[in-house]
């Protein structure tokens, strides 16, 4: 993905004046951090970046995007690398 600033600028230009807010969250537990953020901030949409995992990675790591797609009432926009 392009850097955060480049991506944010492009999206703001394409949004034609709509209010867009970006947040970079840094947490030890990503799922818990996102769940708390969603509960407290009630965003209109949650944008998550995804990436392919090899076979062994897929055995040991669960997709955060899939988790929120199944468990969250907030719409998800998944961006694939």
mmCIF file of N, CA, C and O in Angstrom, residues 7-8 16 18 21 23 25 28 30-31 38 41 44 49 53 56 59 61 64 69 72 76:
data_model
loop_
_atom_site.group_PDB
_atom_site.id
_atom_site.type_symbol
_atom_site.label_atom_id
_atom_site.label_comp_id
_atom_site.label_asym_id
_atom_site.label_seq_id
_atom_site.Cartn_x
_atom_site.Cartn_y
_atom_site.Cartn_z
ATOM 1 N N UNK A 7 -2.201 7.642 0.781
ATOM 2 C CA UNK A 7 -3.502 6.990 0.704
ATOM 3 C C UNK A 7 -4.603 7.916 1.219
ATOM 4 O O UNK A 7 -5.652 8.069 0.591
ATOM 5 N N UNK A 8 -4.372 8.552 2.365
ATOM 6 C CA UNK A 8 -5.357 9.458 2.957
ATOM 7 C C UNK A 8 -5.650 10.617 2.011
ATOM 8 O O UNK A 8 -6.816 10.982 1.815
ATOM 9 N N UNK A 16 -14.893 13.842 -2.502
ATOM 10 C CA UNK A 16 -15.631 15.043 -2.882
ATOM 11 C C UNK A 16 -16.172 15.815 -1.684
ATOM 12 O O UNK A 16 -17.346 16.152 -1.612
ATOM 13 N N UNK A 18 -16.572 14.904 1.511
ATOM 14 C CA UNK A 18 -17.136 14.179 2.651
ATOM 15 C C UNK A 18 -16.127 14.169 3.790
ATOM 16 O O UNK A 18 -14.919 14.136 3.570
ATOM 17 N N UNK A 21 -12.134 10.546 8.482
ATOM 18 C CA UNK A 21 -11.161 10.563 9.571
ATOM 19 C C UNK A 21 -10.360 9.272 9.527
ATOM 20 O O UNK A 21 -10.924 8.192 9.361
ATOM 21 N N UNK A 23 -7.513 6.815 11.521
ATOM 22 C CA UNK A 23 -6.899 6.506 12.809
ATOM 23 C C UNK A 23 -5.951 5.326 12.612
ATOM 24 O O UNK A 23 -6.341 4.320 12.038
ATOM 25 N N UNK A 25 -4.213 2.689 14.831
ATOM 26 C CA UNK A 25 -4.251 2.162 16.190
ATOM 27 C C UNK A 25 -3.069 1.241 16.407
ATOM 28 O O UNK A 25 -2.804 0.374 15.585
ATOM 29 N N UNK A 28 -1.287 -4.051 21.548
ATOM 30 C CA UNK A 28 -0.677 -5.381 21.640
ATOM 31 C C UNK A 28 -1.620 -6.444 21.088
ATOM 32 O O UNK A 28 -1.194 -7.372 20.415
ATOM 33 N N UNK A 30 -4.602 -6.753 18.616
ATOM 34 C CA UNK A 30 -5.283 -6.005 17.559
ATOM 35 C C UNK A 30 -6.795 -6.188 17.632
ATOM 36 O O UNK A 30 -7.547 -5.213 17.537
ATOM 37 N N UNK A 31 -7.256 -7.424 17.812
ATOM 38 C CA UNK A 31 -8.701 -7.668 17.859
ATOM 39 C C UNK A 31 -9.358 -6.900 19.001
ATOM 40 O O UNK A 31 -10.387 -6.258 18.813
ATOM 41 N N UNK A 38 -14.253 0.327 17.950
ATOM 42 C CA UNK A 38 -15.571 0.271 17.303
ATOM 43 C C UNK A 38 -16.673 0.583 18.308
ATOM 44 O O UNK A 38 -17.597 1.347 18.017
ATOM 45 N N UNK A 41 -16.130 4.517 19.408
ATOM 46 C CA UNK A 41 -16.169 5.552 18.369
ATOM 47 C C UNK A 41 -17.298 5.380 17.361
ATOM 48 O O UNK A 41 -17.637 6.318 16.652
ATOM 49 N N UNK A 44 -18.465 4.713 10.801
ATOM 50 C CA UNK A 44 -19.400 4.344 9.733
ATOM 51 C C UNK A 44 -18.912 3.131 8.961
ATOM 52 O O UNK A 44 -19.706 2.344 8.458
ATOM 53 N N UNK A 49 -6.509 -3.516 5.988
ATOM 54 C CA UNK A 49 -5.617 -4.014 4.934
ATOM 55 C C UNK A 49 -5.391 -5.505 5.160
ATOM 56 O O UNK A 49 -5.182 -5.943 6.286
ATOM 57 N N UNK A 53 -1.486 -15.159 3.176
ATOM 58 C CA UNK A 53 -0.642 -15.947 4.085
ATOM 59 C C UNK A 53 -0.296 -17.248 3.408
ATOM 60 O O UNK A 53 -1.108 -17.812 2.671
ATOM 61 N N UNK A 56 1.556 -22.400 6.158
ATOM 62 C CA UNK A 56 1.894 -22.506 7.572
ATOM 63 C C UNK A 56 1.383 -21.314 8.376
ATOM 64 O O UNK A 56 0.919 -21.470 9.497
ATOM 65 N N UNK A 59 -2.230 -21.744 9.199
ATOM 66 C CA UNK A 59 -2.507 -22.716 10.260
ATOM 67 C C UNK A 59 -2.463 -22.082 11.643
ATOM 68 O O UNK A 59 -3.203 -22.489 12.542
ATOM 69 N N UNK A 61 -2.256 -18.451 12.344
ATOM 70 C CA UNK A 61 -2.747 -17.077 12.488
ATOM 71 C C UNK A 61 -4.133 -16.961 11.874
ATOM 72 O O UNK A 61 -4.344 -17.351 10.735
ATOM 73 N N UNK A 64 -7.873 -11.316 11.038
ATOM 74 C CA UNK A 64 -8.588 -10.291 11.796
ATOM 75 C C UNK A 64 -9.734 -9.738 10.954
ATOM 76 O O UNK A 64 -10.826 -9.482 11.463
ATOM 77 N N UNK A 69 -15.502 -9.248 9.963
ATOM 78 C CA UNK A 69 -16.547 -9.392 8.949
ATOM 79 C C UNK A 69 -17.690 -10.256 9.478
ATOM 80 O O UNK A 69 -18.862 -10.009 9.168
ATOM 81 N N UNK A 72 -18.813 -8.164 13.546
ATOM 82 C CA UNK A 72 -19.090 -6.748 13.722
ATOM 83 C C UNK A 72 -20.313 -6.316 12.918
ATOM 84 O O UNK A 72 -20.541 -6.799 11.809
ATOM 85 N N UNK A 76 -17.346 -3.390 6.709
ATOM 86 C CA UNK A 76 -15.898 -3.573 6.538
ATOM 87 C C UNK A 76 -15.537 -3.306 5.073
ATOM 88 O O UNK A 76 -16.207 -3.780 4.159
#
